Coordinates of C-alpha atoms in Angstrom, one line a residue:
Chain O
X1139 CA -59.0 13.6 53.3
X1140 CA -55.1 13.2 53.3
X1141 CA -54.2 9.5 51.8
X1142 CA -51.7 7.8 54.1
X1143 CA -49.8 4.8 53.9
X1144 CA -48.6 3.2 57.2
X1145 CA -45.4 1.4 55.8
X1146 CA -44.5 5.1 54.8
X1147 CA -45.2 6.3 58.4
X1148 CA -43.4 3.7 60.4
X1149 CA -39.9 4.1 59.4
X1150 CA -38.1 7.1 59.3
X1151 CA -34.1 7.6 58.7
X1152 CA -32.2 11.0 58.7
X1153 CA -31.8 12.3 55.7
X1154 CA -28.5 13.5 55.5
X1155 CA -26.6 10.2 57.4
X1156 CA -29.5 7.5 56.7
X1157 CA -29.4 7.0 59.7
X1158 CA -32.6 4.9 61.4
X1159 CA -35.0 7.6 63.2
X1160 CA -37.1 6.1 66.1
X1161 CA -40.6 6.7 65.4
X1162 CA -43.4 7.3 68.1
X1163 CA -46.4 5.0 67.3
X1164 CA -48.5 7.6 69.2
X1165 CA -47.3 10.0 66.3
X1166 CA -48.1 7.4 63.6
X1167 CA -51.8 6.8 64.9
X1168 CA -52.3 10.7 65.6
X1169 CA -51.8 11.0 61.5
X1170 CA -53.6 8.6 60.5
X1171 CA -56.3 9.7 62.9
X1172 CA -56.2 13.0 61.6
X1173 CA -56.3 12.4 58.3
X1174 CA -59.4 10.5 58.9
X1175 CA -57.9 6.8 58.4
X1176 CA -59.8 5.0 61.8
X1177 CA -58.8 1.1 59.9
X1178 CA -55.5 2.7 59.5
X1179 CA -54.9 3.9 62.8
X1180 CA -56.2 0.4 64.4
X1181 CA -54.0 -1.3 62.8
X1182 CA -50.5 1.1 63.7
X1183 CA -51.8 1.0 67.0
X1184 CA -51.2 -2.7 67.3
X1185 CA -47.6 -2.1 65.8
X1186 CA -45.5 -3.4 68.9
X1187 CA -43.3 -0.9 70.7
X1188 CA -41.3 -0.1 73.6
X1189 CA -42.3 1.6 77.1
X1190 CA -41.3 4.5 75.5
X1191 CA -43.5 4.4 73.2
X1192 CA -41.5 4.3 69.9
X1193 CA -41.9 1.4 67.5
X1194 CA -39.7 -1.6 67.3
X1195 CA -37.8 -1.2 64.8
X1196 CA -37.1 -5.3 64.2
X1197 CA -40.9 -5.9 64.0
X1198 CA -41.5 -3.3 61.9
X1199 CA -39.0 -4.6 59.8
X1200 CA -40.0 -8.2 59.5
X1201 CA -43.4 -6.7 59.1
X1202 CA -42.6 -5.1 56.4
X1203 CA -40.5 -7.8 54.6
X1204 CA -43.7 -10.2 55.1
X1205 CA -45.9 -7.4 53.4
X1206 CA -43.5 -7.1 50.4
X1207 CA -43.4 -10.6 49.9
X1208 CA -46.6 -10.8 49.4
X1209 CA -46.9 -7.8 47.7
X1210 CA -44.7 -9.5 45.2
X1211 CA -47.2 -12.2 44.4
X1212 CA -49.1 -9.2 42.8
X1213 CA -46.3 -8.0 40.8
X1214 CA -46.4 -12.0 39.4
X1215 CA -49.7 -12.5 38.8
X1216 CA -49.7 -8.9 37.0
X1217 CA -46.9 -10.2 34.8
X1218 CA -45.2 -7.4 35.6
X1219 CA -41.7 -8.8 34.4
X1220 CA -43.4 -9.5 31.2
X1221 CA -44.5 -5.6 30.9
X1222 CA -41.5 -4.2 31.5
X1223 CA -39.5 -6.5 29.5
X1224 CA -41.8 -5.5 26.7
X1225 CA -40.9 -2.1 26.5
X1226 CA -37.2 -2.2 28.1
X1227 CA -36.0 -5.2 25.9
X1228 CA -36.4 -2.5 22.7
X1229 CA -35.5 0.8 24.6
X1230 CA -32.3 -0.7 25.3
X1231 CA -31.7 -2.2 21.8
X1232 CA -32.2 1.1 20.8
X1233 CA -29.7 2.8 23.5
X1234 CA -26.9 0.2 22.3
X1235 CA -27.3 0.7 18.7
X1236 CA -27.0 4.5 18.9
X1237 CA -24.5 3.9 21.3
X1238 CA -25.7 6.8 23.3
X1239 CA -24.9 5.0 27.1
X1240 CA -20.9 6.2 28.7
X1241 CA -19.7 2.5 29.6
X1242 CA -21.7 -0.2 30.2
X1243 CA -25.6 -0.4 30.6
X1244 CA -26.9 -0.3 33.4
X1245 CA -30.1 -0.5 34.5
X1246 CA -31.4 1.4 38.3
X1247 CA -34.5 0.4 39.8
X1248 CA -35.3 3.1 42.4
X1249 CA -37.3 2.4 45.4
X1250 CA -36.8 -1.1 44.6
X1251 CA -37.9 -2.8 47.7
X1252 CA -37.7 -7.0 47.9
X1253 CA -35.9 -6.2 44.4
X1254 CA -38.4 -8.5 42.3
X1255 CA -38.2 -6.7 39.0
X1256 CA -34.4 -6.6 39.1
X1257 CA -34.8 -10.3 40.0
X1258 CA -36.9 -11.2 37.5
X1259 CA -35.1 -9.5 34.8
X1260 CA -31.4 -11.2 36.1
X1261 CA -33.5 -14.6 36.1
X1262 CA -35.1 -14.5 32.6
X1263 CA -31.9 -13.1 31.4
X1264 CA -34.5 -10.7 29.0
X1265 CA -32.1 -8.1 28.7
X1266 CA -29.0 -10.0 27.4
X1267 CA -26.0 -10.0 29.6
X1268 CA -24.0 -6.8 29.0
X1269 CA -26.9 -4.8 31.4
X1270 CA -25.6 -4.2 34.7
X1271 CA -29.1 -4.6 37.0
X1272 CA -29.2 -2.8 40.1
X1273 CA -31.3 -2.2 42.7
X1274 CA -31.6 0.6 45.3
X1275 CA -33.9 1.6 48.0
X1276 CA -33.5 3.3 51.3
X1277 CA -35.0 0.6 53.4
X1278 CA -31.9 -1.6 54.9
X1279 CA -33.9 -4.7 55.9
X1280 CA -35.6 -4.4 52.9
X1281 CA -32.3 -4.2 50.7
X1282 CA -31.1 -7.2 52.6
X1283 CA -33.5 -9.7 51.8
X1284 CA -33.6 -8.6 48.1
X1285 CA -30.1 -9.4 48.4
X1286 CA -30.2 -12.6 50.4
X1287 CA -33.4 -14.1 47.8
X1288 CA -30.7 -13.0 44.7
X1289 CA -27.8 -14.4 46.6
X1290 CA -30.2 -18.0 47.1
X1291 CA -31.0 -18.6 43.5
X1292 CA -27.3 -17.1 42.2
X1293 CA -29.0 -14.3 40.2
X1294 CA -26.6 -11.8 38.6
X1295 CA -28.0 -8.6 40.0
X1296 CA -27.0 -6.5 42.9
X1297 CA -28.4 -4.2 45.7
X1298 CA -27.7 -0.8 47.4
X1299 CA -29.0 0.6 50.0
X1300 CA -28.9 4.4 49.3
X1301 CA -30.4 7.9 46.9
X1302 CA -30.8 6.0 43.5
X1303 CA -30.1 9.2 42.1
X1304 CA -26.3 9.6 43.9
X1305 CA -24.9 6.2 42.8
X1306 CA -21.6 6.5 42.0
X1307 CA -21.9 4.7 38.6
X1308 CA -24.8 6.4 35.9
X1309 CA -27.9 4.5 35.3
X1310 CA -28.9 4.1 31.5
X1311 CA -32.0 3.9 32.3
X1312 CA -34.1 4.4 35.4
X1313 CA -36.8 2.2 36.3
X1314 CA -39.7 1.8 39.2
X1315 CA -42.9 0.2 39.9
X1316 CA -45.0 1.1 42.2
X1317 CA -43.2 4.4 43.4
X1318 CA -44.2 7.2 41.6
X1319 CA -47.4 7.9 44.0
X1320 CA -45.1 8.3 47.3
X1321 CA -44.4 11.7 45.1
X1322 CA -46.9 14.5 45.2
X1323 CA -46.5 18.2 44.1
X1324 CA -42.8 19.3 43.9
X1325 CA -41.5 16.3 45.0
X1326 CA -42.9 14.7 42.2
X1327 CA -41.2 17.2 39.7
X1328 CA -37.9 16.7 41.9
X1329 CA -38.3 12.6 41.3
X1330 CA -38.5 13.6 37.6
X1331 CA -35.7 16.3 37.7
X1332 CA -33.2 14.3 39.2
X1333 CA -33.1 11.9 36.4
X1334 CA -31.7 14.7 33.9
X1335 CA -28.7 13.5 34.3
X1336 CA -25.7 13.3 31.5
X1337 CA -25.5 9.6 31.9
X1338 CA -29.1 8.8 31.6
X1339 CA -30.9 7.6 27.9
X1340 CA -34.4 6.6 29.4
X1341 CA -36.8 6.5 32.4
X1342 CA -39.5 4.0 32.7
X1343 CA -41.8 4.1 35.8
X1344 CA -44.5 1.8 36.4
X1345 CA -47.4 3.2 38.8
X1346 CA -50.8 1.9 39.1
X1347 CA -53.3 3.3 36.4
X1348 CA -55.9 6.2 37.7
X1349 CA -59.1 4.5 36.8
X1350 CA -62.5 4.8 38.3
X1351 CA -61.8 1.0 38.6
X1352 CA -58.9 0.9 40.2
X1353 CA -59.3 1.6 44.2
X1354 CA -62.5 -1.0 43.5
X1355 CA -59.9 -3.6 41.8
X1356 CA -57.1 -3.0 44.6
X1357 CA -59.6 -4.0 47.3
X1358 CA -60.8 -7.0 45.4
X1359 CA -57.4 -8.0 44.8
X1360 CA -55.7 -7.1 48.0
X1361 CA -58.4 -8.9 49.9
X1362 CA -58.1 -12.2 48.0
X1363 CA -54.0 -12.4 47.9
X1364 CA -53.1 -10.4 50.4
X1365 CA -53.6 -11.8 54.1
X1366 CA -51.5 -8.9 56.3
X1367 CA -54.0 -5.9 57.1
X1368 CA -51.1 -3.2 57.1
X1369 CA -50.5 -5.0 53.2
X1370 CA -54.3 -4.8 52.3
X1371 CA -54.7 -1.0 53.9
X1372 CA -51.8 -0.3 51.9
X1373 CA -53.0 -1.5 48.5
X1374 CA -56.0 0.4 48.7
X1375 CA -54.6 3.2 49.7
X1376 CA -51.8 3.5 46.6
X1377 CA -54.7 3.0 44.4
X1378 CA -56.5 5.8 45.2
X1379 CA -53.2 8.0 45.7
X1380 CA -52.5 6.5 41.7
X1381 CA -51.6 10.1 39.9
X1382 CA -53.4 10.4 36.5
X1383 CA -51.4 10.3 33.2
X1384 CA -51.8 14.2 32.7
X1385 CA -50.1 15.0 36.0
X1386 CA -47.5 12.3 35.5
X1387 CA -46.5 13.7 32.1
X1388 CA -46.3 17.3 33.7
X1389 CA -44.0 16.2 36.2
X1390 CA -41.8 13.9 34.0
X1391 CA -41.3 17.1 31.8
X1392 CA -39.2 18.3 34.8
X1393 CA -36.6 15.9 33.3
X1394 CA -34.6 18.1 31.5
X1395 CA -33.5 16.5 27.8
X1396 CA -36.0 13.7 28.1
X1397 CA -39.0 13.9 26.1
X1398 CA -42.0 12.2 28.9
X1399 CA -44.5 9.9 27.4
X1400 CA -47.2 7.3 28.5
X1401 CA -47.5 3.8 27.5
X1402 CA -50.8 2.8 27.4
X1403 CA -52.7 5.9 28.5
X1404 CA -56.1 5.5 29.7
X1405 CA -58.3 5.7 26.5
X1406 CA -56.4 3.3 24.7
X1407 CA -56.2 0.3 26.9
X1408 CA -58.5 -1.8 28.7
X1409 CA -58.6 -1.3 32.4
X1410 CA -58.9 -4.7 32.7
X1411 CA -56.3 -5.7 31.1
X1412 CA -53.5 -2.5 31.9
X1413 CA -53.4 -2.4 35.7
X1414 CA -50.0 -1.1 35.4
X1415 CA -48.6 1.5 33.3
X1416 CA -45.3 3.3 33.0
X1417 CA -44.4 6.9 32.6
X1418 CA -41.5 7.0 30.5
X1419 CA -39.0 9.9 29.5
X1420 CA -36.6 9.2 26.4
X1421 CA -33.4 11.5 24.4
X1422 CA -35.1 12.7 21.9
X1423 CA -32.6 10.9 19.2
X1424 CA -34.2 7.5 20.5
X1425 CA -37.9 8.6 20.2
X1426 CA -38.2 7.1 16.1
X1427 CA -35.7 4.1 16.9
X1428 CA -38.0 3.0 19.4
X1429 CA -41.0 3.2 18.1
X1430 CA -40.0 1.5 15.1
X1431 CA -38.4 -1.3 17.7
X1432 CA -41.5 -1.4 19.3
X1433 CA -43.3 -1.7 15.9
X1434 CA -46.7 -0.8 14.6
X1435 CA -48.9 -2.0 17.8
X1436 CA -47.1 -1.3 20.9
X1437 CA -45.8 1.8 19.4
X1438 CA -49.4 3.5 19.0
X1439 CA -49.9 3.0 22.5
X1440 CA -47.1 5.2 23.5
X1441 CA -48.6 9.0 23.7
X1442 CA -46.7 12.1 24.2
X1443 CA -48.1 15.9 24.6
X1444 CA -48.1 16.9 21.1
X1445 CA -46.0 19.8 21.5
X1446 CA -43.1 18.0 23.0
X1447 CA -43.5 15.5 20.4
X1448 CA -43.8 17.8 17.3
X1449 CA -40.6 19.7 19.0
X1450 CA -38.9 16.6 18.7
X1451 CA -39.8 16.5 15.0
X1452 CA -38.4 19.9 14.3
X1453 CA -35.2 19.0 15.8
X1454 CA -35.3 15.4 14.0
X1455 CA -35.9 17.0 10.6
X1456 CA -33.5 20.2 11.2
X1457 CA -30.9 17.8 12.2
X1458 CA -31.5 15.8 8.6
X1459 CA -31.7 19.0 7.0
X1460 CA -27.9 20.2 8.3
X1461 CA -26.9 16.6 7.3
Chain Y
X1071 CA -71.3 -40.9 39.6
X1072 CA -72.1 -37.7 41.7
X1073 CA -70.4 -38.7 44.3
X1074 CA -67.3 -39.6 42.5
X1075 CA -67.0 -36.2 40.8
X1076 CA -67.4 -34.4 44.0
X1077 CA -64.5 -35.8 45.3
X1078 CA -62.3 -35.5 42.4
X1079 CA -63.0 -31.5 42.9
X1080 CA -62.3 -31.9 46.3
X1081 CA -58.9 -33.2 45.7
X1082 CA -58.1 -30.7 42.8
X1083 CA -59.5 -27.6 45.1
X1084 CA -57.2 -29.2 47.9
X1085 CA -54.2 -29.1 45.7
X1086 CA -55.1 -25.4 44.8
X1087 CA -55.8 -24.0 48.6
X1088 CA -52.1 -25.8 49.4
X1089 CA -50.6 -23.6 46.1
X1090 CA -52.6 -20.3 47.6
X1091 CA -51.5 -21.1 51.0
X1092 CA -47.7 -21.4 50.1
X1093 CA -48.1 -18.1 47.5
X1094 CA -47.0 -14.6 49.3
X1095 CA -44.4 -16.8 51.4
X1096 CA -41.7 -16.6 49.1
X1097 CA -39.9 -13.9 47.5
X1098 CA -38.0 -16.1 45.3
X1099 CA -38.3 -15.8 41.2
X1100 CA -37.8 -19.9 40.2
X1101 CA -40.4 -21.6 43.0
X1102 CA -42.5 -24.3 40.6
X1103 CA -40.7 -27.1 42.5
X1104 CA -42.3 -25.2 46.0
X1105 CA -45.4 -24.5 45.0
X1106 CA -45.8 -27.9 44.0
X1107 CA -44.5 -29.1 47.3
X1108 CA -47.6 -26.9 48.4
X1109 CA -49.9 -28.3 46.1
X1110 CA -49.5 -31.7 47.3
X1111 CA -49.1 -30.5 51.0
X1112 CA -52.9 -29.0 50.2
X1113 CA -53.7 -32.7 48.6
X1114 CA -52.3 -34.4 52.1
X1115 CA -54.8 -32.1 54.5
X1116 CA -57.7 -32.1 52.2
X1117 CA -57.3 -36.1 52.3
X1118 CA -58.4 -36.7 55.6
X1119 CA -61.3 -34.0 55.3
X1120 CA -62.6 -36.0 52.6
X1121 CA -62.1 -39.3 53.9
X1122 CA -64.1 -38.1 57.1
X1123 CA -67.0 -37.3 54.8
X1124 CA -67.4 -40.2 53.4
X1125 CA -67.2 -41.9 56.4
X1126 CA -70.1 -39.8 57.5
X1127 CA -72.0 -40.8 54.0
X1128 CA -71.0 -44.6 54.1
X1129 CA -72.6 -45.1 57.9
X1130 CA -75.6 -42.7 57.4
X1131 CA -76.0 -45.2 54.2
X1132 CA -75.6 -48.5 55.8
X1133 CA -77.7 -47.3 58.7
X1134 CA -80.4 -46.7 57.4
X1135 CA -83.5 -49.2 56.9
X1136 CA -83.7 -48.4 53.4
X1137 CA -80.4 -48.6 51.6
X1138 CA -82.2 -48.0 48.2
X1139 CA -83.7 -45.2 49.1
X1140 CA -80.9 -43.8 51.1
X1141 CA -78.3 -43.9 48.3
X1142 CA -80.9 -42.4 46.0
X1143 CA -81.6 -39.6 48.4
X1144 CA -77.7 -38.9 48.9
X1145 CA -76.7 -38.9 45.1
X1146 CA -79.6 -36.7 44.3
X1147 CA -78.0 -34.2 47.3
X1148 CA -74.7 -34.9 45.8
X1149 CA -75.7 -33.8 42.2
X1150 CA -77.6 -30.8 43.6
X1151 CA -73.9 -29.6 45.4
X1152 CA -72.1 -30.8 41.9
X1153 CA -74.7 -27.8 40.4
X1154 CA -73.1 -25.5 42.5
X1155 CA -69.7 -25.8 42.1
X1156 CA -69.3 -27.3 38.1
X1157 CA -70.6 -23.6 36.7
X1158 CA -67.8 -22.4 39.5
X1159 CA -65.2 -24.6 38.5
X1160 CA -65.7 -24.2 34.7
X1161 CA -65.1 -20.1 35.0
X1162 CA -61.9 -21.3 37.3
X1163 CA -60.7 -23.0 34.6
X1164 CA -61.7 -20.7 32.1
X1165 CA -59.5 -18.1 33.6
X1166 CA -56.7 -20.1 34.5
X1167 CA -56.2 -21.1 30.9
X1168 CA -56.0 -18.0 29.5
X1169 CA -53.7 -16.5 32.6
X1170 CA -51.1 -19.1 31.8
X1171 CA -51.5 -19.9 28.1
X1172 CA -52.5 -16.4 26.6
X1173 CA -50.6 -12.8 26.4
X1174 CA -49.7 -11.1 29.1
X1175 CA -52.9 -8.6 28.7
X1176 CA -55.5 -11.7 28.6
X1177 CA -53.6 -13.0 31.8
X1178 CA -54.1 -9.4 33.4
X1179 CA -57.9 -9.7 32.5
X1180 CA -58.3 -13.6 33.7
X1181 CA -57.0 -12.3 37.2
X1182 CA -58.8 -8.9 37.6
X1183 CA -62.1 -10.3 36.7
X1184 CA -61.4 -14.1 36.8
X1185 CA -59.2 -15.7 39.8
X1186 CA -59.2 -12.8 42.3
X1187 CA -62.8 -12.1 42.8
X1188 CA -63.2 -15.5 42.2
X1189 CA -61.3 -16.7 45.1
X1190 CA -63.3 -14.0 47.0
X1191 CA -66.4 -15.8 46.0
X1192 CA -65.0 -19.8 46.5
X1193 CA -66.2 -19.6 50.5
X1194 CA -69.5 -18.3 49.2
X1195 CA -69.9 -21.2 46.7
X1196 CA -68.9 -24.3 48.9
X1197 CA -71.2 -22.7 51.1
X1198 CA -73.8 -22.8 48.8
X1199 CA -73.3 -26.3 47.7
X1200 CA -73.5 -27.3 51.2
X1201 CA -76.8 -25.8 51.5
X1202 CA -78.2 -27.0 48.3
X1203 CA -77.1 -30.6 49.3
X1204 CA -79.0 -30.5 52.7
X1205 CA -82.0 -28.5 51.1
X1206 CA -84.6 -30.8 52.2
X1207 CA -82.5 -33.9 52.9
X1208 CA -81.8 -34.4 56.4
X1209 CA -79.3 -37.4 56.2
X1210 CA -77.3 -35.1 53.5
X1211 CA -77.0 -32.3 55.7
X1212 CA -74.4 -33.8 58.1
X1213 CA -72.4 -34.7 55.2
X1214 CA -72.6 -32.0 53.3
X1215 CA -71.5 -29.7 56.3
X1216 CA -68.6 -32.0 57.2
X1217 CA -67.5 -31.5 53.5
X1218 CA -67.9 -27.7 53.4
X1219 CA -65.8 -27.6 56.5
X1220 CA -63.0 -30.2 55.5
X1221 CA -62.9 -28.0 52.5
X1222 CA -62.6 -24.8 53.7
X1223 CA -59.8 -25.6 56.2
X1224 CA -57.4 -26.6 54.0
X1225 CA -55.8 -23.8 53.1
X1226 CA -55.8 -21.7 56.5
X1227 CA -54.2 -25.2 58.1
X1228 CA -51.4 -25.4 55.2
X1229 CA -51.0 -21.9 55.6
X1230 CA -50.5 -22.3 59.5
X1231 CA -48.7 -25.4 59.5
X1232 CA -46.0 -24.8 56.6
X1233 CA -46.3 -20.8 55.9
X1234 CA -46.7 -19.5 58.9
X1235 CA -44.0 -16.8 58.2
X1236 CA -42.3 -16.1 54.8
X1237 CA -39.6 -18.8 53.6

């Protein structure tokens, strides 16, 4: 059974102007059909729409502003901020000390939706103030409330709606949440891929962790913060699309000159406690500076493939060799 | 006693239902002041609800021809519901301690096995207690169920009232 998310369904733009496609909801209730999803289809089928048939695009926005929002509520009570602060706050202590970024540091979430983790980390000020914080996401009316809820509370932070990967300006380091599972086969390696970039230091994407536990938990969770159906269908859904850390460390290989590693791989964390856990892709010249930033605990829980690790060695100890 | 403690959990579970009812409204980052707003907004509606249940406990008490034995009958209803919901209440509070005074991690765990299947379960519960009060007392039923009910709206009518849409 193909895994379908409606919010993925229901908007559609051109790819090469961006521009807003109209979508049939006949078409969107016909996939989900087909791929077996009869909840999923009930619920696109009372998606309102024109005579014509295609989906209105202002209630599908507002719909899916309401769902993010409270999607977001997850992302607080999962202390996300507080995760990604734990690792980023040393990866980019690391980055400045070896000065490895061209200008200032800048930090890209992609697909960043209502923009909560580039929120949170403008709020907390976590990252000190020289980090440039953007967001980007193809959504428009999702990008314009991100920007309107930083705009209301003054946060230094900004927003563009665009391909994170075509900014104008590098990103130091590219972060997600909740993304990577959108990606499957190839376009997973291309997500990866695009991020070899000169510019670029690190990756850190946060996706749901593959555990038996997991579509159980979503459902649990979904269902008791989550009032929307589209939102709760949703949830569930991502869970059980969650890629498992070895195919997520395949595909971050892709990025060329970054070594890929997982942070908290299943097997040593607690599913209860690790809901959340990032892929993350690093130079190789930062891999011993951050683990020794991370220290003795955190540091054991981030895992590489041991061949690109002992590669890294070589060139670590070759390089010290020369010198 | 009994009846005393019941209604201070009332109140407390009324200030959490308006917090839950306001949460997933608003996408903002600093929001104590709001969800505090909430909280007492859930405090204002749950009011009434147990006002009206007393009401119902007061005149069942003075009507009966036996106040004695009436008042007994209702506090021993009003312990069995407290039986219910203090085991309930203790785990709430369990969790929410360690969500907002431990690491990250133990607040991860207090809400994947503490809060969220536990406000999954909270309908179940003050059902429960409403059943366990009227088990075998007639003139507790009515109570009870006027309770339960007064309970249970509050969040659904904060929600409605104040949250209807996202802020």
């Amino acid at each position: 059974m193909q895994l379908l998310e409606i919010s993925d369904l229901v908007v559609d733009h051109d790819p090469g102007t961006r521009e807003r496609l109209p979508v049939r909801r006949g078409d969107v209730v016909a996939r989900l059909t087909a791929a077996g999803d009869r909840s999923g289809a009930r619920i696109a089928a009372g998606l309102a729409c024109d005579d014509a048939g295609h989906l209105d695009p202002l209630a599908v926005d507002r719909r899916l502003v309401a769902v993010h929002t409270e999607l977001q509520r997850l992302s607080e009570e999962l202390r996300l901020g507080d995760r990604i602060a734990e690792l980023l706050g040393p990866l980019l202590a690391v980055i400045r000390a070896a000065g490895s970024a061209d200008g200032p540091l800048r930090v890209v979430d992609v697909g960043c939706g209502l923009g909560y983790l580039v929120r949170w980390l403008a709020a907390s000020g976590v990252l000190g103030p020289d980090v440039d914080l953007v967001g980007v996401d193809f959504n428009a009316a999702l990008v314009r409330e991100a920007e309107r809820l930083a705009r209301a509370e003054g946060l230094p932070c900004r927003f563009v709606r665009g391909d994170a990967f075509a900014l104008d300006e590098p990103a130091t380091v590219y972060v997600s949440t909740g993304v990577l599972h959108h990606f499957r086969g190839s376009d997973l390696d291309a997500f990866f891929a695009a991020q070899a970039t000169r510019g670029t230091a690190a990756f850190c994407h946060f996706d749901i962790a593959a555990t038996g536990l997991a579509p159980i938990g979503a459902w649990v969770f979904h269902r008791a913060r989550m009032r929307d159906p589209l939102g709760r269908h949703d949830g569930v859904m991502s869970a059980r699309r969650a890629h498992d850390d070895d195919t997520l460390l395949t595909a971050a290989a892709h990025a060329d000159g970054l070594v890929p590693l997982m942070y908290e791989p299943r097997g040593r964390s607690n599913p209860f406690c690790t809901t959340l856990r990032p892929v993350i892709g690093v130079r190789p010249e930062l891999l011993s500076p951050l683990r020794a930033a991370l220290g003795p605990g955190p540091s054991g829980r981030l895992v590489g493939r041991a061949d690109a690790e002992a590669a890294v060695r070589r060139e670590a100890s070759a390089g010290g060799g020369a010198g | 006693m009994n009846a005393f403690l019941l209604a201070a959990l009332a109140l407390v579970d009324a200030a959490f239902a308006g917090f839950r009812a306001y949460t997933g409204r608003d996408g903002r980052i600093r929001k104590t002041r709001r969800a505090l707003l909430a909280a007492r907004r859930g405090l204002a509606v749950g009011v009434p609800g147990l006002l009206l249940s007393t009401a119902v406990a007061v005149s069942l008490l003075f009507g009966a021809a036996d106040r004695v034995a009436r008042y007994a009958e209702l506090d021993a209803a009003a312990h069995r519901m407290l039986l219910c919901y203090a085991p309930y209440a203790a785990v709430v509070v369990l969790s929410l301690a360690c969500y907002l005074w431990g690491p990250f991690r133990a607040g991860t765990l207090a809400v994947v096995v503490g809060l969220g299947p536990l406000t999954l379960l909270r309908p179940l519960v003050v059902l429960a207690g409403a059943l366990a009060a009227a088990w075998g007392s007639l003139p507790a039923a009515p109570v009870s169920a006027v309770a339960a009910v007064g309970v249970l709206l509050v969040e659904p009518a904060v929600h409605r009232r104040w949250y209807a849409e996202p802020v």
